[in-house]
Coordinates of N, CA and C in Angstrom, one line a residue:
M1 N -1.0 7.6 -21.4 CA -0.2 7.1 -20.3 C -0.8 7.3 -19.0
T2 N -2.0 7.8 -19.0 CA -2.8 8.0 -17.7 C -4.2 7.9 -17.9
L3 N -5.0 7.9 -16.9 CA -6.5 7.8 -17.0 C -7.1 8.6 -15.9
L4 N -8.1 9.4 -16.2 CA -8.9 10.1 -15.2 C -10.3 9.6 -15.2
T5 N -10.8 9.3 -14.0 CA -12.1 8.9 -13.8 C -12.7 9.8 -12.7
T6 N -13.9 10.3 -12.9 CA -14.5 11.2 -11.9 C -15.9 10.6 -11.6
W7 N -16.1 10.6 -10.3 CA -17.4 10.1 -9.7 C -18.0 11.1 -8.7
P8 N -19.3 11.1 -8.5 CA -19.8 11.9 -7.3 C -19.2 11.3 -6.0
E9 N -19.1 12.2 -5.0 CA -18.5 11.7 -3.7 C -19.4 10.6 -3.1
S10 N -20.7 10.5 -3.5 CA -21.6 9.5 -2.9 C -21.2 8.1 -3.3
G11 N -20.5 7.9 -4.3 CA -20.1 6.6 -4.7 C -19.8 6.4 -6.2
P12 N -19.2 5.3 -6.6 CA -18.8 5.1 -8.0 C -19.8 4.5 -8.9
E13 N -21.1 4.5 -8.5 CA -22.1 4.0 -9.3 C -22.3 4.8 -10.6
T14 N -22.1 6.1 -10.5 CA -22.2 7.0 -11.7 C -20.8 7.5 -12.1
V15 N -20.5 7.3 -13.3 CA -19.2 7.9 -13.8 C -19.5 9.2 -14.5
L16 N -18.9 10.3 -14.0 CA -19.2 11.6 -14.5 C -18.2 11.9 -15.6
R17 N -17.0 11.3 -15.6 CA -16.0 11.6 -16.6 C -15.0 10.4 -16.6
R18 N -14.6 10.0 -17.8 CA -13.6 9.0 -18.0 C -12.8 9.3 -19.2
T19 N -11.5 9.6 -19.1 CA -10.7 9.9 -20.3 C -9.3 9.6 -20.1
A20 N -8.7 9.2 -21.2 CA -7.2 8.9 -21.2 C -6.5 9.9 -22.1
D21 N -7.2 10.9 -22.5 CA -6.5 11.9 -23.3 C -5.8 12.9 -22.5
P22 N -4.5 13.1 -22.6 CA -3.7 13.9 -21.7 C -4.2 15.4 -21.7
A23 N -4.6 15.9 -22.9 CA -5.0 17.3 -22.9 C -6.3 17.5 -22.1
E24 N -7.2 16.5 -22.3 CA -8.5 16.6 -21.5 C -8.3 16.4 -20.0
I25 N -7.3 15.6 -19.7 CA -7.0 15.4 -18.2 C -6.5 16.7 -17.7
A26 N -5.5 17.3 -18.3 CA -4.9 18.5 -17.8 C -6.0 19.6 -17.7
E27 N -6.9 19.7 -18.7 CA -7.9 20.7 -18.7 C -8.9 20.5 -17.6
A28 N -9.3 19.2 -17.3 CA -10.2 18.9 -16.3 C -9.6 19.2 -14.9
L29 N -8.3 19.0 -14.7 CA -7.7 19.1 -13.4 C -7.3 20.6 -13.1
K30 N -7.1 21.4 -14.2 CA -6.7 22.7 -14.0 C -7.5 23.6 -13.1
P31 N -8.9 23.5 -13.2 CA -9.7 24.3 -12.3 C -9.6 23.9 -10.8
L32 N -9.0 22.7 -10.5 CA -8.8 22.3 -9.2 C -7.5 22.7 -8.7
G33 N -6.7 23.4 -9.5 CA -5.4 23.8 -9.1 C -4.3 22.7 -9.2
V34 N -4.7 21.6 -9.9 CA -3.8 20.4 -10.0 C -3.0 20.5 -11.2
R35 N -1.7 20.3 -11.1 CA -0.8 20.4 -12.2 C -0.6 19.0 -12.7
Y36 N -0.9 18.8 -14.0 CA -0.7 17.6 -14.7 C 0.1 17.8 -16.0
E37 N 1.2 17.1 -16.1 CA 2.0 17.2 -17.4 C 2.8 15.9 -17.6
Q38 N 3.2 15.7 -18.8 CA 4.0 14.5 -19.1 C 5.4 14.9 -19.5
W39 N 6.4 14.2 -19.0 CA 7.8 14.4 -19.3 C 8.2 13.3 -20.2
P40 N 9.3 13.5 -21.0 CA 9.8 12.4 -21.8 C 10.2 11.2 -21.0
V41 N 9.9 10.0 -21.5 CA 10.2 8.8 -20.7 C 11.6 8.4 -21.2
R42 N 12.5 8.2 -20.2 CA 13.9 7.8 -20.5 C 13.9 6.2 -20.4
E43 N 13.8 5.6 -21.5 CA 13.7 4.1 -21.5 C 14.9 3.4 -21.0
D44 N 16.1 4.1 -21.0 CA 17.3 3.5 -20.6 C 17.5 3.5 -19.1
V45 N 16.5 4.1 -18.4 CA 16.6 4.1 -16.9 C 15.9 2.9 -16.4
P46 N 16.6 2.0 -15.6 CA 15.9 0.8 -15.1 C 14.7 1.2 -14.2
S47 N 13.7 0.3 -14.1 CA 12.5 0.6 -13.4 C 12.8 0.8 -11.9
D48 N 13.9 0.1 -11.4 CA 14.2 0.2 -10.0 C 15.5 1.1 -9.8
A49 N 15.7 2.0 -10.7 CA 16.9 2.9 -10.6 C 17.0 3.6 -9.3
G50 N 18.2 3.9 -8.8 CA 18.4 4.6 -7.6 C 18.4 6.1 -7.9
S51 N 18.6 6.9 -6.9 CA 18.5 8.4 -7.0 C 19.5 8.9 -8.0
E52 N 20.8 8.5 -7.9 CA 21.8 9.0 -8.8 C 21.4 8.9 -10.3
A53 N 21.0 7.7 -10.7 CA 20.6 7.5 -12.1 C 19.4 8.3 -12.5
V54 N 18.4 8.4 -11.6 CA 17.2 9.2 -11.8 C 17.5 10.6 -12.0
F55 N 18.3 11.2 -11.1 CA 18.7 12.6 -11.1 C 19.5 12.9 -12.4
A56 N 20.3 12.0 -12.8 CA 21.1 12.2 -14.0 C 20.2 12.2 -15.3
A57 N 19.2 11.3 -15.3 CA 18.3 11.2 -16.4 C 17.4 12.3 -16.6
Y58 N 16.9 12.8 -15.4 CA 15.8 13.8 -15.5 C 16.3 15.2 -14.9
G59 N 17.6 15.4 -14.9 CA 18.1 16.7 -14.4 C 17.5 17.9 -15.0
P60 N 17.4 18.0 -16.4 CA 16.8 19.3 -17.0 C 15.4 19.5 -16.5
E61 N 14.6 18.5 -16.5 CA 13.2 18.6 -16.1 C 13.1 19.0 -14.6
I62 N 13.9 18.4 -13.8 CA 13.9 18.7 -12.3 C 14.3 20.2 -12.1
D63 N 15.4 20.6 -12.8 CA 15.8 22.0 -12.7 C 14.8 23.0 -13.1
R64 N 14.1 22.7 -14.2 CA 13.0 23.6 -14.7 C 11.9 23.7 -13.7
L65 N 11.5 22.6 -13.1 CA 10.3 22.6 -12.2 C 10.8 23.3 -10.9
N66 N 12.0 23.1 -10.4 CA 12.5 23.7 -9.3 C 12.5 25.3 -9.5
A67 N 12.9 25.7 -10.7 CA 13.0 27.1 -11.0 C 11.6 27.7 -11.0
E68 N 10.6 27.0 -11.5 CA 9.3 27.5 -11.6 C 8.5 27.5 -10.3
E69 N 8.8 26.5 -9.4 CA 8.0 26.3 -8.2 C 8.8 26.6 -6.9
G70 N 10.1 26.7 -7.0 CA 10.9 27.0 -5.8 C 11.0 25.9 -4.8
F71 N 11.0 24.7 -5.3 CA 11.2 23.5 -4.4 C 12.6 23.5 -3.8
T72 N 12.7 23.1 -2.5 CA 13.9 23.1 -1.8 C 14.5 21.7 -1.6
T73 N 13.6 20.7 -1.7 CA 14.1 19.3 -1.5 C 13.5 18.4 -2.6
V74 N 14.3 17.6 -3.2 CA 13.9 16.6 -4.2 C 14.5 15.3 -3.8
D75 N 13.7 14.3 -3.8 CA 14.2 12.9 -3.5 C 13.6 11.9 -4.4
V76 N 14.0 10.7 -4.3 CA 13.5 9.6 -5.1 C 13.0 8.5 -4.2
L77 N 11.8 8.1 -4.4 CA 11.2 7.0 -3.6 C 10.9 5.8 -4.5
G78 N 11.3 4.6 -4.1 CA 11.1 3.5 -4.9 C 10.6 2.3 -4.0
L79 N 9.7 1.5 -4.6 CA 9.2 0.3 -3.9 C 8.9 -0.7 -4.9
H80 N 9.7 -1.8 -4.9 CA 9.6 -2.8 -5.9 C 9.7 -4.2 -5.3
P81 N 8.9 -5.2 -5.8 CA 9.1 -6.6 -5.3 C 10.5 -7.1 -5.8
G82 N 11.1 -7.9 -5.1 CA 12.4 -8.4 -5.5 C 13.0 -9.3 -4.4
D83 N 14.3 -9.1 -4.2 CA 15.0 -9.9 -3.2 C 14.9 -9.5 -1.8
D84 N 14.3 -8.4 -1.5 CA 14.1 -7.9 -0.2 C 13.1 -8.7 0.6
P85 N 13.5 -9.4 1.6 CA 12.5 -10.2 2.3 C 11.5 -9.4 3.1
E86 N 11.8 -8.1 3.3 CA 10.9 -7.2 4.0 C 9.9 -6.5 3.1
Y87 N 10.0 -6.8 1.8 CA 9.1 -6.1 0.9 C 7.6 -6.3 1.2
P88 N 7.1 -7.5 1.6 CA 5.6 -7.5 1.9 C 5.2 -6.7 3.0
V89 N 6.1 -6.6 4.1 CA 5.8 -5.8 5.2 C 5.8 -4.3 4.9
K90 N 6.9 -3.9 4.2 CA 7.0 -2.5 3.8 C 5.9 -2.1 2.8
A91 N 5.5 -2.9 1.9 CA 4.5 -2.6 0.9 C 3.2 -2.4 1.6
K92 N 2.8 -3.3 2.5 CA 1.6 -3.2 3.2 C 1.5 -1.9 4.1
A93 N 2.6 -1.6 4.8 CA 2.6 -0.5 5.7 C 2.5 0.8 4.9
A94 N 3.2 0.9 3.8 CA 3.2 2.1 2.9 C 1.8 2.3 2.3
R95 N 1.2 1.2 1.8 CA -0.1 1.3 1.2 C -1.2 1.8 2.3
E96 N -1.2 1.2 3.4 CA -2.1 1.5 4.4 C -2.0 3.0 4.9
K97 N -0.8 3.5 4.9 CA -0.6 4.9 5.3 C -1.2 5.9 4.3
F98 N -0.9 5.7 3.1 CA -1.3 6.7 2.0 C -2.7 6.5 1.6
L99 N -3.3 5.3 1.9 CA -4.7 5.0 1.5 C -5.7 5.7 2.3
Q100 N -5.3 6.3 3.4 CA -6.2 7.0 4.3 C -6.4 8.5 3.7
E101 N -7.6 9.0 3.7 CA -7.8 10.3 3.2 C -7.1 11.3 4.1
H102 N -6.4 12.3 3.4 CA -5.6 13.3 4.2 C -5.4 14.5 3.4
T103 N -4.9 15.5 4.0 CA -4.4 16.8 3.3 C -3.0 17.1 3.7
H104 N -2.4 18.0 3.1 CA -1.1 18.5 3.5 C -1.3 20.0 3.7
D105 N -1.1 20.4 4.9 CA -1.3 21.8 5.3 C -0.2 22.8 4.8
D106 N 1.0 22.3 4.7 CA 2.1 23.2 4.5 C 2.8 23.0 3.2
D107 N 2.4 22.1 2.4 CA 3.1 21.8 1.1 C 2.2 21.2 0.1
D108 N 2.6 21.3 -1.2 CA 1.9 20.6 -2.3 C 2.5 19.2 -2.3
E109 N 1.8 18.3 -2.9 CA 2.3 16.9 -3.1 C 2.5 16.8 -4.6
V110 N 3.8 16.8 -5.0 CA 4.2 16.7 -6.4 C 5.0 15.5 -6.6
R111 N 4.6 14.7 -7.6 CA 5.3 13.4 -7.9 C 5.4 13.2 -9.4
F112 N 6.6 12.7 -9.8 CA 6.8 12.3 -11.2 C 7.1 10.8 -11.2
F113 N 6.4 10.1 -12.0 CA 6.6 8.6 -12.0 C 7.7 8.3 -13.1
V114 N 8.8 7.8 -12.5 CA 9.9 7.3 -13.3 C 9.6 6.0 -13.9
S115 N 8.9 5.1 -13.1 CA 8.5 3.8 -13.5 C 7.3 3.4 -12.7
G116 N 6.6 2.4 -13.1 CA 5.4 1.9 -12.4 C 4.2 2.8 -12.5
S117 N 3.3 2.7 -11.5 CA 2.1 3.5 -11.5 C 1.5 3.6 -10.1
G118 N 0.5 4.4 -10.0 CA -0.2 4.6 -8.8 C -1.4 5.5 -9.1
I119 N -2.3 5.6 -8.1 CA -3.5 6.4 -8.4 C -3.7 7.4 -7.2
F120 N -3.8 8.7 -7.6 CA -4.2 9.7 -6.7 C -5.7 9.9 -6.8
Y121 N -6.4 9.9 -5.7 CA -7.8 10.2 -5.6 C -8.0 11.5 -5.0
L122 N -8.5 12.5 -5.7 CA -8.7 13.8 -5.3 C -10.2 14.0 -4.9
H123 N -10.5 14.4 -3.7 CA -11.8 14.6 -3.2 C -12.1 16.1 -3.1
V124 N -12.7 16.6 -4.1 CA -12.9 18.1 -4.2 C -14.3 18.4 -4.7
N125 N -14.9 19.4 -4.1 CA -16.2 20.0 -4.6 C -17.2 18.9 -4.8
G126 N -17.3 18.0 -3.9 CA -18.4 16.9 -4.0 C -18.1 15.8 -5.0
E127 N -16.9 15.8 -5.5 CA -16.5 14.8 -6.5 C -15.2 14.1 -6.1
V128 N -15.0 12.9 -6.6 CA -13.8 12.2 -6.5 C -13.2 11.9 -7.8
H129 N -11.9 12.4 -8.0 CA -11.2 12.3 -9.3 C -10.1 11.3 -9.1
A130 N -10.1 10.2 -9.8 CA -9.1 9.2 -9.7 C -8.1 9.4 -10.9
V131 N -6.9 9.8 -10.5 CA -5.9 10.0 -11.6 C -4.9 8.9 -11.6
F132 N -5.0 8.0 -12.5 CA -4.1 6.8 -12.7 C -2.9 7.3 -13.4
C133 N -1.7 7.4 -12.7 CA -0.5 7.9 -13.2 C 0.5 6.7 -13.5
E134 N 1.1 6.8 -14.7 CA 2.1 5.8 -15.1 C 3.4 6.6 -15.4
K135 N 4.5 5.8 -15.8 CA 5.8 6.5 -16.0 C 5.6 7.6 -17.1
G136 N 6.3 8.7 -16.7 CA 6.2 9.9 -17.6 C 5.2 10.9 -17.1
D137 N 4.4 10.5 -16.2 CA 3.3 11.5 -15.7 C 3.8 12.2 -14.4
L138 N 3.5 13.5 -14.4 CA 3.8 14.3 -13.2 C 2.5 14.9 -12.8
L139 N 2.2 14.8 -11.5 CA 1.0 15.3 -10.9 C 1.4 16.2 -9.7
G140 N 0.8 17.4 -9.6 CA 1.0 18.3 -8.5 C -0.3 18.5 -7.8
V141 N -0.5 18.0 -6.6 CA -1.7 18.2 -5.8 C -1.5 19.4 -4.8
P142 N -2.3 20.5 -4.9 CA -2.1 21.7 -4.1 C -2.3 21.4 -2.6
R143 N -1.6 22.1 -1.8 CA -1.7 22.0 -0.3 C -3.2 22.2 0.0
G144 N -3.7 21.5 1.0 CA -5.1 21.7 1.4 C -6.1 20.9 0.7
T145 N -5.6 20.2 -0.4 CA -6.6 19.4 -1.2 C -6.7 18.0 -0.5
T146 N -8.0 17.6 -0.3 CA -8.3 16.3 0.4 C -8.1 15.2 -0.7
H147 N -7.3 14.2 -0.3 CA -7.0 13.2 -1.3 C -6.5 11.9 -0.5
W148 N -6.2 10.9 -1.3 CA -5.5 9.7 -0.9 C -4.8 9.1 -2.1
F149 N -3.9 8.1 -1.8 CA -3.1 7.5 -2.8 C -3.1 6.0 -2.7
D150 N -3.3 5.3 -3.8 CA -3.2 3.9 -3.7 C -2.2 3.3 -4.7
M151 N -1.3 2.5 -4.2 CA -0.2 1.9 -5.0 C -0.5 0.4 -5.2
G152 N -1.6 -0.1 -4.8 CA -1.9 -1.5 -5.0 C -1.4 -2.4 -4.0
T153 N -1.8 -3.7 -4.1 CA -1.4 -4.7 -3.1 C 0.0 -5.2 -3.4
K154 N 0.5 -5.0 -4.6 CA 1.9 -5.3 -4.9 C 2.6 -4.2 -5.6
P155 N 2.9 -3.1 -4.8 CA 3.4 -1.9 -5.4 C 4.7 -2.1 -6.1
S156 N 4.8 -1.4 -7.2 CA 6.1 -1.4 -8.0 C 6.2 -0.1 -8.7
F157 N 6.9 0.8 -8.2 CA 7.1 2.2 -8.8 C 8.3 2.8 -8.3
T158 N 8.8 3.8 -9.0 CA 9.8 4.7 -8.6 C 9.3 6.1 -9.0
A159 N 9.4 7.0 -8.0 CA 8.8 8.4 -8.2 C 9.8 9.4 -7.7
I160 N 9.9 10.6 -8.3 CA 10.6 11.7 -7.9 C 9.6 12.6 -7.0
R161 N 10.0 13.0 -5.8 CA 9.2 13.8 -5.0 C 9.8 15.2 -4.8
F162 N 8.9 16.2 -4.9 CA 9.3 17.6 -4.7 C 8.7 18.2 -3.5
F163 N 9.5 18.9 -2.7 CA 9.0 19.5 -1.5 C 9.5 21.0 -1.4
H164 N 8.6 21.8 -0.9 CA 9.0 23.2 -0.5 C 9.5 23.2 0.9
E165 N 9.1 22.3 1.7 CA 9.5 22.2 3.1 C 10.5 21.1 3.3
E166 N 11.5 21.3 4.1 CA 12.5 20.3 4.4 C 12.0 19.1 5.2
D167 N 10.9 19.3 5.9 CA 10.3 18.2 6.7 C 9.7 17.1 5.8
G168 N 9.5 17.3 4.5 CA 9.0 16.2 3.7 C 7.5 16.0 3.8
W169 N 7.2 14.7 3.7 CA 5.8 14.3 3.7 C 5.2 14.4 5.1
I170 N 4.2 15.3 5.3 CA 3.5 15.4 6.5 C 2.0 15.5 6.2
G171 N 1.2 14.4 6.6 CA -0.2 14.4 6.3 C -1.1 14.7 7.5
T172 N -2.2 15.3 7.2 CA -3.2 15.5 8.3 C -4.4 14.7 7.8
F173 N -4.7 13.6 8.6 CA -5.7 12.7 8.2 C -7.1 13.1 8.6
T174 N -8.1 12.9 7.7 CA -9.4 13.4 8.0 C -10.2 12.4 8.9
G175 N -9.8 11.1 8.9 CA -10.6 10.1 9.6 C -11.7 9.5 8.8
S176 N -11.9 10.0 7.6 CA -13.0 9.5 6.8 C -12.7 8.1 6.2
A177 N -13.7 7.3 6.0 CA -13.5 6.0 5.4 C -13.9 6.0 3.9
I178 N -13.9 7.2 3.3 CA -14.4 7.3 1.9 C -13.6 6.5 0.9
A179 N -12.3 6.3 1.2 CA -11.5 5.5 0.3 C -12.0 4.1 0.1
A180 N -12.7 3.5 1.1 CA -13.2 2.2 1.0 C -14.4 2.1 0.1
R181 N -15.0 3.2 -0.3 CA -16.2 3.2 -1.1 C -15.9 3.2 -2.6
F182 N -14.6 3.4 -2.9 CA -14.3 3.6 -4.4 C -13.4 2.5 -4.8
P183 N -13.4 2.2 -6.1 CA -12.5 1.1 -6.7 C -11.1 1.4 -6.3
D184 N -10.4 0.4 -5.9 CA -9.0 0.5 -5.5 C -8.1 0.4 -6.7
Y185 N -6.8 0.5 -6.4 CA -5.8 0.5 -7.5 C -5.9 -0.8 -8.3
D186 N -6.0 -1.9 -7.7 CA -6.0 -3.2 -8.4 C -7.2 -3.3 -9.3
T187 N -8.3 -2.8 -8.9 CA -9.5 -2.8 -9.7 C -9.4 -1.9 -10.9
V188 N -9.0 -0.7 -10.7 CA -8.8 0.3 -11.8 C -7.8 -0.2 -12.8
A189 N -6.6 -0.6 -12.2 CA -5.5 -1.1 -13.1 C -6.0 -2.2 -14.0
A190 N -6.7 -3.2 -13.5 CA -7.2 -4.3 -14.3 C -8.1 -3.8 -15.4
G191 N -9.0 -2.9 -15.1 CA -9.9 -2.4 -16.1 C -9.2 -1.6 -17.2
Y192 N -8.2 -0.8 -16.7 CA -7.4 0.0 -17.6 C -6.6 -0.9 -18.6
A193 N -6.0 -1.9 -18.1 CA -5.2 -2.9 -18.9 C -6.1 -3.5 -19.9
T194 N -7.3 -3.9 -19.6 CA -8.2 -4.5 -20.5 C -8.6 -3.5 -21.6
D195 N -8.8 -2.2 -21.2 CA -9.1 -1.2 -22.2 C -8.0 -1.0 -23.2
K196 N -6.8 -0.9 -22.7 CA -5.6 -0.7 -23.6 C -5.4 -1.9 -24.5
A197 N -5.6 -3.1 -24.0 CA -5.5 -4.3 -24.9 C -6.5 -4.3 -26.0
G198 N -7.7 -3.8 -25.8 CA -8.7 -3.8 -26.8 C -8.6 -2.6 -27.7
A199 N -7.8 -1.6 -27.4 CA -7.7 -0.4 -28.2 C -7.0 -0.7 -29.6

């Protein structure tokens, strides 16, 4: 349900690791302090479900994670093409914001994908780890970890967000243009889809 690709920070010409095995992904991310796990997928939850339906479906998992990690705020963020005439503007603005390399000084970035997909790029110890997350995947990026997120040119996802701080998402941007040197969501997703079709 996910894919991990690791490159040296110098660029994507050399692939250091590429795996779609969940156990291997969790093991590779663990030394970075990154939490990766898979939750049961609730197929009866619509891809564009609102907060109430999502909380009802994933209540036990949310309660467990809150008990383990002490989160104080949990919300649901969704972005889907549809009848909203503002979608193109909203999608472009959201993508541009998260696509810039940044850190979070006061909180972890923890997301569970209810539907859709997105890629977290972790820039750690001279390497870039691209974690392609799909529905059922939970990823926890520790505070202080340099990273960026790409949802693609036509984002379509619903995610549960977990926060220790009530202020929610606050990013400290590095000003680096590193994200432009690596394959974006659309490129990675197209290659991943081809791989799955041939499997």
